[in-house]
Short mmCIF file of C-alpha atoms (C1' of nucleotides) in Angstrom, two decimals:
data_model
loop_
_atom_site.label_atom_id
_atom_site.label_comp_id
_atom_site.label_asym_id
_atom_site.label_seq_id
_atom_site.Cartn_x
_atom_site.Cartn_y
_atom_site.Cartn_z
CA UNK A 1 -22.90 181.33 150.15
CA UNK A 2 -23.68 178.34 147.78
CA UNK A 3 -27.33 179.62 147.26
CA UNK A 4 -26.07 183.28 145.86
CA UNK A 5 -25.15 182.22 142.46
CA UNK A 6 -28.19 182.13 139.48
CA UNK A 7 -26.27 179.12 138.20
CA UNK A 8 -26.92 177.26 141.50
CA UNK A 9 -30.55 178.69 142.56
CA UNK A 10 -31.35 177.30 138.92
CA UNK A 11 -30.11 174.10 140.18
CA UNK A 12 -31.62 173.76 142.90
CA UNK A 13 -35.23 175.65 141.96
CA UNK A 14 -35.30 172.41 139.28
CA UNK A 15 -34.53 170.45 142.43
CA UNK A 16 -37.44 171.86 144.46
CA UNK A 17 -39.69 169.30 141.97
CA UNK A 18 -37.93 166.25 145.10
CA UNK A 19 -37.20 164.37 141.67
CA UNK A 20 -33.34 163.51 140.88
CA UNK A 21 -32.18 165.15 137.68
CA UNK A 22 -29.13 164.18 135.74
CA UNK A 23 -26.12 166.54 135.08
CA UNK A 24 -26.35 167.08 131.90
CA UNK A 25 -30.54 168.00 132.73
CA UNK A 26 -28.92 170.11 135.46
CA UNK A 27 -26.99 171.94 132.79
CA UNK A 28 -29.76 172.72 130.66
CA UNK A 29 -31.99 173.81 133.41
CA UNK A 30 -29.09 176.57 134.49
CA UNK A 31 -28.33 177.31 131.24
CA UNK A 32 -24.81 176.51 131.77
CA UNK A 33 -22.30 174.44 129.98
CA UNK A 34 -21.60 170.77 131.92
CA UNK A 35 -18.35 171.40 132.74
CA UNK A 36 -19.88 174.75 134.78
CA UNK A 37 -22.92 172.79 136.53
CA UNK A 38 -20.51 169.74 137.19
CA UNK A 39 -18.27 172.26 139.34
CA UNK A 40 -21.41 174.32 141.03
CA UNK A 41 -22.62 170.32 141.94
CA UNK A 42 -19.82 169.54 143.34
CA UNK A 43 -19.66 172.24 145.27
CA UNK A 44 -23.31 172.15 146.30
CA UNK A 45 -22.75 168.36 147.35
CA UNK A 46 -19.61 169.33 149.46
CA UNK A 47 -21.87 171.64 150.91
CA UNK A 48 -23.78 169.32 152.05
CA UNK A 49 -26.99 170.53 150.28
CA UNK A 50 -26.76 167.84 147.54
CA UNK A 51 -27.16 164.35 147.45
CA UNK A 52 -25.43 162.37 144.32
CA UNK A 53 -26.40 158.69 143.09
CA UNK A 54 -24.42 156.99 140.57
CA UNK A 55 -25.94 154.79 138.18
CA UNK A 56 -24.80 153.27 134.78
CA UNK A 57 -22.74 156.51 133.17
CA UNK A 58 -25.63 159.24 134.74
CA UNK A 59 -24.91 160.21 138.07
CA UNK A 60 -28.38 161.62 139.92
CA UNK A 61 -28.69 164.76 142.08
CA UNK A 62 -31.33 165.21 144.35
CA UNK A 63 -32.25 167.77 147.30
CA UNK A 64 -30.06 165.98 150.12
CA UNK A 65 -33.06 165.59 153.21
CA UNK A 66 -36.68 167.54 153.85
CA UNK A 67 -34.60 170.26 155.67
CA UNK A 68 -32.98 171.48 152.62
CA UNK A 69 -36.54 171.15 150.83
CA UNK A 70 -38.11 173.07 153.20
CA UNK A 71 -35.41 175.87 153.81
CA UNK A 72 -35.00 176.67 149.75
CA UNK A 73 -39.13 176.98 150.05
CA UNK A 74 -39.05 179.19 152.54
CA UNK A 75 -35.79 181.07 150.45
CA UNK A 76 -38.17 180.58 147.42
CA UNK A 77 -41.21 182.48 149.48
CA UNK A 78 -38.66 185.54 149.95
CA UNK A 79 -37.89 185.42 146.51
CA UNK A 80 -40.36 187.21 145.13
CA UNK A 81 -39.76 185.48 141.45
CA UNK A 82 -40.99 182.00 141.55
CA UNK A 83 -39.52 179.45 139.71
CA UNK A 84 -40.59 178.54 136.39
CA UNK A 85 -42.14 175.03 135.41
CA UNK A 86 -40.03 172.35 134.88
CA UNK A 87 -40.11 170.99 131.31
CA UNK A 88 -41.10 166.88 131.51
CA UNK A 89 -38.25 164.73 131.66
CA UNK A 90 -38.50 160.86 130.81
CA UNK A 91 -39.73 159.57 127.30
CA UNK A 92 -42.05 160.61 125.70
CA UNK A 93 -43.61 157.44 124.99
CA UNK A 94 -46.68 156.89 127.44
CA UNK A 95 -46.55 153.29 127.29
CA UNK A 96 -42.49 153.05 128.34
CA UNK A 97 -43.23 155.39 131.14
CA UNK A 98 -45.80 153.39 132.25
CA UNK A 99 -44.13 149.57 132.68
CA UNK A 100 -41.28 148.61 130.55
CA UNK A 101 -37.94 146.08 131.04
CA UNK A 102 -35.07 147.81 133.10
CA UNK A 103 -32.38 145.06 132.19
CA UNK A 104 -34.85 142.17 132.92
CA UNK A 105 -36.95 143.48 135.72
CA UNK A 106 -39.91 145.57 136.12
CA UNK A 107 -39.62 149.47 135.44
CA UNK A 108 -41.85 152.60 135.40
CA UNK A 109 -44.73 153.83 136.87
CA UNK A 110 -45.50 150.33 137.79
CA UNK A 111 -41.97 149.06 138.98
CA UNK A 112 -42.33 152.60 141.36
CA UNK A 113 -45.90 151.11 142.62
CA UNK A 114 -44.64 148.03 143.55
CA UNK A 115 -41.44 148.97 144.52
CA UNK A 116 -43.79 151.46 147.11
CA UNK A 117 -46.59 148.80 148.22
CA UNK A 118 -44.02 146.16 149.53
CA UNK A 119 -41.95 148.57 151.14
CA UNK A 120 -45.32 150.10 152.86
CA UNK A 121 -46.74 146.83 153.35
CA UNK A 122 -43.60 146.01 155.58
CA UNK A 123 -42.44 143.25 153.14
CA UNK A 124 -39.28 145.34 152.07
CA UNK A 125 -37.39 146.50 154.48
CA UNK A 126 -34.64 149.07 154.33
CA UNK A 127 -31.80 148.40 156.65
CA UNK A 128 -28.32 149.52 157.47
CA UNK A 129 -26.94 150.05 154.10
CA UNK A 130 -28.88 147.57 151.81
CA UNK A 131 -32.71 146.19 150.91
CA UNK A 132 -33.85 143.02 152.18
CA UNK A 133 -37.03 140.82 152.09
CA UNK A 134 -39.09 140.51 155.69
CA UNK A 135 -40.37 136.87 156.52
CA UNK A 136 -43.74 138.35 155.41
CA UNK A 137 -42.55 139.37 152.28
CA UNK A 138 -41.14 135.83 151.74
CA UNK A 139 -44.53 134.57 152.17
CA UNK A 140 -45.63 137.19 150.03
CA UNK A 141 -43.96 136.38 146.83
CA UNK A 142 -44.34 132.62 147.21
CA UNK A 143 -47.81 132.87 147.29
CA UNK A 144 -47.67 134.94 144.09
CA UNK A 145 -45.66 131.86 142.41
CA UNK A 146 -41.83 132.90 143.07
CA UNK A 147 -39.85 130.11 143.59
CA UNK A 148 -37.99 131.43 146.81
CA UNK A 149 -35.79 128.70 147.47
CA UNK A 150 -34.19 128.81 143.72
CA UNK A 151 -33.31 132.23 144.16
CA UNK A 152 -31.22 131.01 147.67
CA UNK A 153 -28.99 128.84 145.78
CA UNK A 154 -27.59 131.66 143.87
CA UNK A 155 -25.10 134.26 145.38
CA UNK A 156 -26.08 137.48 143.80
CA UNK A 157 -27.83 140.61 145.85
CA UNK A 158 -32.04 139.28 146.13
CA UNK A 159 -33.25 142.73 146.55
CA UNK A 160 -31.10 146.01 144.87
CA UNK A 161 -32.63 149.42 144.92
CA UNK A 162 -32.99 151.13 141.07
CA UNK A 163 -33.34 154.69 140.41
CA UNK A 164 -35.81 154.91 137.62
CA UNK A 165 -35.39 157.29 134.99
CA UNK A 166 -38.63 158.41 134.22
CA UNK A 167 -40.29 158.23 137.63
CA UNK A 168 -37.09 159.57 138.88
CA UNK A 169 -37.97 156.95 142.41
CA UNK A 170 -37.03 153.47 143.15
CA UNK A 171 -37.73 150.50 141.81
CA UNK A 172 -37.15 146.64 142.14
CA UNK A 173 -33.67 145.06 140.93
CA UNK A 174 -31.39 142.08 142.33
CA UNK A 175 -32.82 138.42 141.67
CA UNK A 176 -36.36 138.96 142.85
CA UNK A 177 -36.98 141.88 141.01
CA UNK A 178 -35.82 139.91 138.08
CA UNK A 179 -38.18 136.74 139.41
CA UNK A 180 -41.17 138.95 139.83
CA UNK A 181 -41.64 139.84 136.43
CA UNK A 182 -40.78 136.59 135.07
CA UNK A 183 -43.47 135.37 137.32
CA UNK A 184 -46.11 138.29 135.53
CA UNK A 185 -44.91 136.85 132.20
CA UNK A 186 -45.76 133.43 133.49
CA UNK A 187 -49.38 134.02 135.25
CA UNK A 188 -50.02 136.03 131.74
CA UNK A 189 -50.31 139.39 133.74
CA UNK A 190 -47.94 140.73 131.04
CA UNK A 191 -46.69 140.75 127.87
CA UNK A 192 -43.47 141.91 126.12
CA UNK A 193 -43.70 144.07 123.25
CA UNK A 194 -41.23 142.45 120.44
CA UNK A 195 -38.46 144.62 120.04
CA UNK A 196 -39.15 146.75 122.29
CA UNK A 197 -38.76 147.41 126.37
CA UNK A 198 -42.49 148.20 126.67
CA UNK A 199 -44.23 145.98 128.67
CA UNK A 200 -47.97 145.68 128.36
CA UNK A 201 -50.43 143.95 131.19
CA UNK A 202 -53.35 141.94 130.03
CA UNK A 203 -56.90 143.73 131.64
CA UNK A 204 -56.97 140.50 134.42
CA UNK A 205 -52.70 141.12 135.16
CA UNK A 206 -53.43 144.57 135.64
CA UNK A 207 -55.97 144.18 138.32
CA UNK A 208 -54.63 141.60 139.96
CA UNK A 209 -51.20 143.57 140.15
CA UNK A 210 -53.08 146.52 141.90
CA UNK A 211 -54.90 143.61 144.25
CA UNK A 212 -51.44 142.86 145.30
CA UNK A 213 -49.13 146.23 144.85
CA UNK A 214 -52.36 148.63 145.91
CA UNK A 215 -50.74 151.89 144.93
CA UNK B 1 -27.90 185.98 146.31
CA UNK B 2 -28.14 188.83 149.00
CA UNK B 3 -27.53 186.24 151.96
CA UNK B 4 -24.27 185.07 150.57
CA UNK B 5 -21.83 188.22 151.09
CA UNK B 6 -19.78 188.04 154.65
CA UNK B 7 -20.48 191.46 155.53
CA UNK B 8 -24.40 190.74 155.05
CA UNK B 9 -24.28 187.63 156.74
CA UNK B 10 -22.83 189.24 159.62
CA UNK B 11 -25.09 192.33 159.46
CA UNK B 12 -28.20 189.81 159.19
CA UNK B 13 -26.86 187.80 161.96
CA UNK B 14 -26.41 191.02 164.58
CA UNK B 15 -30.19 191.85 163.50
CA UNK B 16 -31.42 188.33 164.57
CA UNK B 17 -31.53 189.41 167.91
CA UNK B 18 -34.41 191.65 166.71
CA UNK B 19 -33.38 194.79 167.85
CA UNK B 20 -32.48 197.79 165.56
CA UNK B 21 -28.92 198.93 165.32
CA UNK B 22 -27.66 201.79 163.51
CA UNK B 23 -25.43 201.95 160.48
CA UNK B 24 -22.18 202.69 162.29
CA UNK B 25 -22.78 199.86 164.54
CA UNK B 26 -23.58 197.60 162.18
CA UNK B 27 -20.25 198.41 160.49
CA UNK B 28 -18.43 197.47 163.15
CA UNK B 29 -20.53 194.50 163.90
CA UNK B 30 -19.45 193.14 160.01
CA UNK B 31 -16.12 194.27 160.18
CA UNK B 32 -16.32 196.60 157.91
CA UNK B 33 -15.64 200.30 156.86
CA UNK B 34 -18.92 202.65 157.08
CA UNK B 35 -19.25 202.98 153.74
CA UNK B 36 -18.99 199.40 152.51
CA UNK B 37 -21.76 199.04 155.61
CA UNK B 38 -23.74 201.54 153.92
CA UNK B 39 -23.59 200.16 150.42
CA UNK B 40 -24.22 196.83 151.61
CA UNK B 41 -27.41 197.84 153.90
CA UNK B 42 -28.95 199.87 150.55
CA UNK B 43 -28.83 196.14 149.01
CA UNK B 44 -30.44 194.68 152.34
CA UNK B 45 -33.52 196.98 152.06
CA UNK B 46 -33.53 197.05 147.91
CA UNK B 47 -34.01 192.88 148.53
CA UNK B 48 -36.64 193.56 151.03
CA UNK B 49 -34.76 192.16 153.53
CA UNK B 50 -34.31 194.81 155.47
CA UNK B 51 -36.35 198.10 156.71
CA UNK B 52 -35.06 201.31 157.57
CA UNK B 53 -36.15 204.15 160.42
CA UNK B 54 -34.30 207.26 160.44
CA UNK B 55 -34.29 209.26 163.94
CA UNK B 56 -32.36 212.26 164.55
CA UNK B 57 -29.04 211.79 162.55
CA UNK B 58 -29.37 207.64 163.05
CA UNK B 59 -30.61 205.34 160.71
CA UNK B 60 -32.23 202.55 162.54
CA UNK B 61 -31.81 199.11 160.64
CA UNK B 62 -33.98 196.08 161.27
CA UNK B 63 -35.24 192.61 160.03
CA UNK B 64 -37.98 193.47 157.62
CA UNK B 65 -40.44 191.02 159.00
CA UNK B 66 -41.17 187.63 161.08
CA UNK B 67 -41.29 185.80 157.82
CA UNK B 68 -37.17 187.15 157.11
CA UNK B 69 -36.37 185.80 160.59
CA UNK B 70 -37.63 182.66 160.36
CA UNK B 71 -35.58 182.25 156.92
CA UNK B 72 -32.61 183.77 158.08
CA UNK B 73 -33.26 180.98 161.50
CA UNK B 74 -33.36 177.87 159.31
CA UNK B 75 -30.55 178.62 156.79
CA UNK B 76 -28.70 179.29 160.15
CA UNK B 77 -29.50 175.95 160.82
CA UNK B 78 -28.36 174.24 157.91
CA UNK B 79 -25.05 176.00 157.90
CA UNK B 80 -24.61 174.82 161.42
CA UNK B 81 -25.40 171.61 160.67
CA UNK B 82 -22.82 171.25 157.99
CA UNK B 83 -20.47 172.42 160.07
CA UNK B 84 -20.36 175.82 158.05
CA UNK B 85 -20.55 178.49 161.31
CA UNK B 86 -18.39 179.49 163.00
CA UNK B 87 -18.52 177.19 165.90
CA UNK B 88 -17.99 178.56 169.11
CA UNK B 89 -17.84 176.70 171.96
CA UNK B 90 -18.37 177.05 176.08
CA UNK B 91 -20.03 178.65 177.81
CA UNK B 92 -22.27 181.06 175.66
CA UNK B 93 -22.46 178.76 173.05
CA UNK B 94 -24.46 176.42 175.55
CA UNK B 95 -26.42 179.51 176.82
CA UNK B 96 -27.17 180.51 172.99
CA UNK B 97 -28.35 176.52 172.86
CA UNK B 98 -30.68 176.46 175.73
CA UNK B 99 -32.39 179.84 175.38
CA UNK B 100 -32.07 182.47 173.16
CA UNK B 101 -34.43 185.15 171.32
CA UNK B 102 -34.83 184.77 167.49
CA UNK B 103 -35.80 187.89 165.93
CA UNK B 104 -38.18 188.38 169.37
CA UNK B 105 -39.60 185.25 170.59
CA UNK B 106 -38.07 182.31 172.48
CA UNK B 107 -35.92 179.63 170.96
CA UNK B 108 -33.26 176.55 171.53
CA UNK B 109 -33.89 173.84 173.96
CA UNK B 110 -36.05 176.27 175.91
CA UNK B 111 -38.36 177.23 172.98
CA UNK B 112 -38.73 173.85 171.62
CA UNK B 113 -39.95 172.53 175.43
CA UNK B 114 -42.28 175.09 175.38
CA UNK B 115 -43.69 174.35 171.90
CA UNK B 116 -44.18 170.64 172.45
CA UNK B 117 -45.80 171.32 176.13
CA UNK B 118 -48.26 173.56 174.20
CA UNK B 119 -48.80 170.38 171.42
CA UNK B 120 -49.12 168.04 173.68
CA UNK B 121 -51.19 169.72 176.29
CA UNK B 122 -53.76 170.67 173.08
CA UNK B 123 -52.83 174.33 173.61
CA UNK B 124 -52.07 174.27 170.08
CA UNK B 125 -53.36 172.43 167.02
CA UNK B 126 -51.54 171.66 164.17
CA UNK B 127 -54.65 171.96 161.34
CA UNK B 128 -54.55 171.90 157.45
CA UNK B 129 -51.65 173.96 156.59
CA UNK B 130 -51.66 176.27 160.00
CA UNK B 131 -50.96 176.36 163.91
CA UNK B 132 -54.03 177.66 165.85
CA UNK B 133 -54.67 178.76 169.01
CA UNK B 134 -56.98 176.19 170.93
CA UNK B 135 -59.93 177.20 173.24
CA UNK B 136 -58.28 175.47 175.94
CA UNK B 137 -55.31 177.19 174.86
CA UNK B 138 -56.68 180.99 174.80
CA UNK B 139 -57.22 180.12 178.70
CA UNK B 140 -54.02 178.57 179.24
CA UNK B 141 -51.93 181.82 178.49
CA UNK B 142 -54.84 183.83 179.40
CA UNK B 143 -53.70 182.56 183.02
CA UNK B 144 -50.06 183.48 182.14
CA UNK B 145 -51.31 186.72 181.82
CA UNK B 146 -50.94 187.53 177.79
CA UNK B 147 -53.35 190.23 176.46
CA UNK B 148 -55.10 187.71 174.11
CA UNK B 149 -57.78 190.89 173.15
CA UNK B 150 -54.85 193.04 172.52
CA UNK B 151 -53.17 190.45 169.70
CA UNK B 152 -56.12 189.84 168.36
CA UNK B 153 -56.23 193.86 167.16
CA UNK B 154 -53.71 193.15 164.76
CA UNK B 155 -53.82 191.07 161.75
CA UNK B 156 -50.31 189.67 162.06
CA UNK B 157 -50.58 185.44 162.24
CA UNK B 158 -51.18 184.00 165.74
CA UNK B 159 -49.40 180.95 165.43
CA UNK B 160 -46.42 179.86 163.70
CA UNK B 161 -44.01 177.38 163.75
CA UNK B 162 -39.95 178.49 163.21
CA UNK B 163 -37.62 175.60 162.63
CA UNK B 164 -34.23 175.74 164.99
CA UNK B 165 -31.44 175.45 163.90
CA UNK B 166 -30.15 174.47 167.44
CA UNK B 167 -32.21 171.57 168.41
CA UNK B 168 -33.70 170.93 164.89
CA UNK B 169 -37.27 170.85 165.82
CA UNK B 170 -40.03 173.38 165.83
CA UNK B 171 -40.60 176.07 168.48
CA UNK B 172 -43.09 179.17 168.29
CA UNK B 173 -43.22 182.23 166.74
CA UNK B 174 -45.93 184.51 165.51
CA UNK B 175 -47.95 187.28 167.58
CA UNK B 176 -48.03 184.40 170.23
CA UNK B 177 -44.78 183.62 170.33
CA UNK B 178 -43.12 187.22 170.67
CA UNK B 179 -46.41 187.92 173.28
CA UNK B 180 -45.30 184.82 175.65
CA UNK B 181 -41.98 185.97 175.45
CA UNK B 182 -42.95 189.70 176.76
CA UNK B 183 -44.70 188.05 179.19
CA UNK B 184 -41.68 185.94 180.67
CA UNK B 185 -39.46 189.44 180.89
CA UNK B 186 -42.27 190.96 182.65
CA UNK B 187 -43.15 188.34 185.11
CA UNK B 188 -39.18 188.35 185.91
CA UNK B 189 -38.81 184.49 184.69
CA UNK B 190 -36.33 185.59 182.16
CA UNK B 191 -33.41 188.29 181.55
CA UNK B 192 -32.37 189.46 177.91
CA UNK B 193 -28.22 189.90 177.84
CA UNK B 194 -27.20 192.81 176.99
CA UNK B 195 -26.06 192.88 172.83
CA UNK B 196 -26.44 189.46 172.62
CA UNK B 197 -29.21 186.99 171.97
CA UNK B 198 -29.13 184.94 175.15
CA UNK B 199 -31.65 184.76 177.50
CA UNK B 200 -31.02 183.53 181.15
CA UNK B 201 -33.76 181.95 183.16
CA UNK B 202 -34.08 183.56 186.99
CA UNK B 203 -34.56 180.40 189.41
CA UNK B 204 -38.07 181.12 190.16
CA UNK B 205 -38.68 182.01 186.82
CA UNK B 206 -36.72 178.04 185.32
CA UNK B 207 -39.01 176.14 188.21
CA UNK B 208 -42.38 178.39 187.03
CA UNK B 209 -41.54 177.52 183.24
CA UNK B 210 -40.98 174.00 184.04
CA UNK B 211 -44.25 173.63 186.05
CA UNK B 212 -46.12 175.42 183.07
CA UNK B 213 -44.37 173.67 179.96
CA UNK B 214 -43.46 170.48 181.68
CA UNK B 215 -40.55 168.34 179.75
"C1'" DT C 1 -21.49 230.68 163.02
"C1'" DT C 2 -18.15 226.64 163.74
"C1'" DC C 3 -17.31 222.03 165.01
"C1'" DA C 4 -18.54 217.14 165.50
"C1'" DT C 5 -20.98 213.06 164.34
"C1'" DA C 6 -23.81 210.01 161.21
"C1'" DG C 7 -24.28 208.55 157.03
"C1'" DT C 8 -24.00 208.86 152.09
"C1'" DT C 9 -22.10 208.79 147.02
"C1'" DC C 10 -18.28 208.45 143.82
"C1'" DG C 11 -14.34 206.40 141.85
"C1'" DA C 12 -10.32 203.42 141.66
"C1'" DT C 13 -8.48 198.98 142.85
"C1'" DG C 14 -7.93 194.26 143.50
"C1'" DC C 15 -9.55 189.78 144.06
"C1'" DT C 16 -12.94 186.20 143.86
"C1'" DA C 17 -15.34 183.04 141.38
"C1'" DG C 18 -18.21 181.81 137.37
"C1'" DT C 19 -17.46 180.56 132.72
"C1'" DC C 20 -16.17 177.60 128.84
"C1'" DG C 21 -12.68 175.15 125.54
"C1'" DA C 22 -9.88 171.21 125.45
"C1'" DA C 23 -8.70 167.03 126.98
"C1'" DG C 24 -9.34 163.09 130.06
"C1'" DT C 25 -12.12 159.13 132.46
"C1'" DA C 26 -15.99 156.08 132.84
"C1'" DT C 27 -19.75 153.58 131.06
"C1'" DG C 28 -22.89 151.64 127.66
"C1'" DT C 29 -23.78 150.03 122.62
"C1'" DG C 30 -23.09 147.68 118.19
"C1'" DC D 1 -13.01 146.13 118.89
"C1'" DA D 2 -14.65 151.05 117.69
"C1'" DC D 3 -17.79 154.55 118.79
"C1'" DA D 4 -21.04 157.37 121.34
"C1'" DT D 5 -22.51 159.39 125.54
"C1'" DA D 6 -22.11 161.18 130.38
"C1'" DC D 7 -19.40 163.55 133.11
"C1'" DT D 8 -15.13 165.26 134.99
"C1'" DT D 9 -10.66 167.94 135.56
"C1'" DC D 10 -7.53 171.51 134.06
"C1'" DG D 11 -6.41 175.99 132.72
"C1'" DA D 12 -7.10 180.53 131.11
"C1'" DC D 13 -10.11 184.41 130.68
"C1'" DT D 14 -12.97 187.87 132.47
"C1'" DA D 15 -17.05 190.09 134.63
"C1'" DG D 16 -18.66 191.38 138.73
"C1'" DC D 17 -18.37 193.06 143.15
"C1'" DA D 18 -16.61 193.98 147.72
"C1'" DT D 19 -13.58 197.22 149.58
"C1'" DC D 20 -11.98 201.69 151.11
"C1'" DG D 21 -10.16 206.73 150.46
"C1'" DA D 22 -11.98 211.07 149.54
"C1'" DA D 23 -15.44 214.15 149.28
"C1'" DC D 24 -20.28 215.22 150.05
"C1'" DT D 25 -24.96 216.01 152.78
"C1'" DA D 26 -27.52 216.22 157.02
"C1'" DT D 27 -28.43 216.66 161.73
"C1'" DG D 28 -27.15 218.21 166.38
"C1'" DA D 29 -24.34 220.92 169.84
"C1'" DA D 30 -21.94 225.04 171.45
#
DNA sequence: TTCATAGTTCGATGCTAGTCGAAGTATGTG
DNA sequence: CACATACTTCGACTAGCATCGAACTATGAA
């Protein structure tokens, strides 16, 4: 079976962490060339144990649902060798993990907080195939200053989901992602770094951004 | 890994039904020679997977443990869900669905009803980390006439909950589990099949069920 | 004792599948 | 544009392992 090979269980033991690795991570981790892991993924995604996520030129791989979590835990209890800690991934600089520019919208730690606060506050919503804003959430971001009905008049996607790459989860794209921190810019929540994708909030931005995106 | 082989998978599979077969039939039961049985049975116990009970000139093999059933129960699952099993339909595939013993308590349809009759009734509690026994409970199955002193003698878990990989929810195993089980044989509610895991439901014993662990 | 059955170990064979080098595609950067 | 990076496919090599025949041990029956 697909879990047999050490290759694989490598794989998938750096899996077990419910964060989506890259291939080339994945290849590391097993100690296998890329060309091997790109074949045992593959296979593991046929297999239906694998999920894959394309973005830019890294493709993501992550556990495919809970039941797969919870089945290679139990497999994992059996095995009496546990499996042994993952190294960090993402930079190492603090401050970029933290909140920095993903093209022009908000990324890191705090892209993934408010990414998760409108979605639990109902004001994302996730529907068949695609991210949209609720009629709360449109009240939502107007009152923070967006400028909803600009955003209309253009055709491109409002709300895109983006896998971040050192939180490894979700985050804001699409036009209001991209209006949302032009908006922090503008109330003086944040600040760009020069040169730099680092994005730094001002002691007032950063508590009213947890007043609004309460982690 | 140990799981992945054919021959295992086939050996592991026969042993679900919790009884102990010897070598020879084992063999048979995998399609394969005695000897390759034998060499493949030595890696079964080696991975702890397995234990071993020699009587007269037979060699008894069984499932190690609860904990090895449950495993084998939910990777059973997943390959079924993929579409990776041999899928065999009619009749006794239905039957296998509805009620069937894993390792040696009740599961499918059956076993799930009974589970969430228990949850909802308060028979059982889901608490931090563990499935207990209510007070309520202990006199519930008291009345169903389990031995409640009798499992608490042993130190083997009460309560636990094995994911099916037929109706891909919870039902219960543990000291409980395999007890309520015992019970239904012995009260004449339900009938093991001979070499197979089915179990068929007398009339009186479906209506008594029904009235006890109402849908 | 002799015969039969249950199960094992040993050794040879053959095939599966993991592995990586080389080359190809796709995407981002300067 | 050229160049770098991420990842894939292709093909050949090879280690590992499942398989079974033959021979061995052990228990039971006559």
């Amino acid at each position: 079976m697909l879990i047999g090979d050490p290759a694989r269980a490598n794989i998938l033991t750096a899996l077990m962490s419910g964060k989506a690795l890259t291939a080339t991570e994945l290849a590391a981790e097993a100690g296998v060339s890329p060309q091997t892991a790109s074949s045992h993924l593959r296979k593991l995604e046929d297999g239906g144990l694998l999920r894959q996520r394309k973005q830019g030129r890294h493709r993501y791989f992550a556990l495919r649902d809970e039941a797969v979590a919870q089945t290679l835990e139990a497999l994992m209890g059996l095995a009496a060798h546990r499996g042994h800690l993952r190294h960090r991934t993402g930079p190492r600089d603090t401050a970029l993990r933290d909140a920095r520019v993903c093209y022009n919208h908000l990324a890191g730690d705090r892209g993934v907080q408010m990414f998760n606060a409108m979605r639990a506050q109902g004001h994302l919503c996730l529907e068949a195939g695609g991210l949209t804003l609720s009629r709360a959430g449109a009240g939502f971001v107007r009152d923070l200053g967006v400028d909803l009905e600009a955003l209309d008049r253009s055709r491109a996607p409002m709300c895109r989901e983006c896998l971040d790459w050192s939180a490894r989860m979700s985050h804001l794209s699409g036009k209001l992602g991209r209006a949302l921190l032009a908006q922090f810019c503008d109330a003086g929540w944040t600040r760009r770094q020069e040169g730099s994708r680092i994005v730094t909030f001002t002691p007032k931005g950063r508590a009213a951004f947890d007043r609004a995106f309460p982690a």
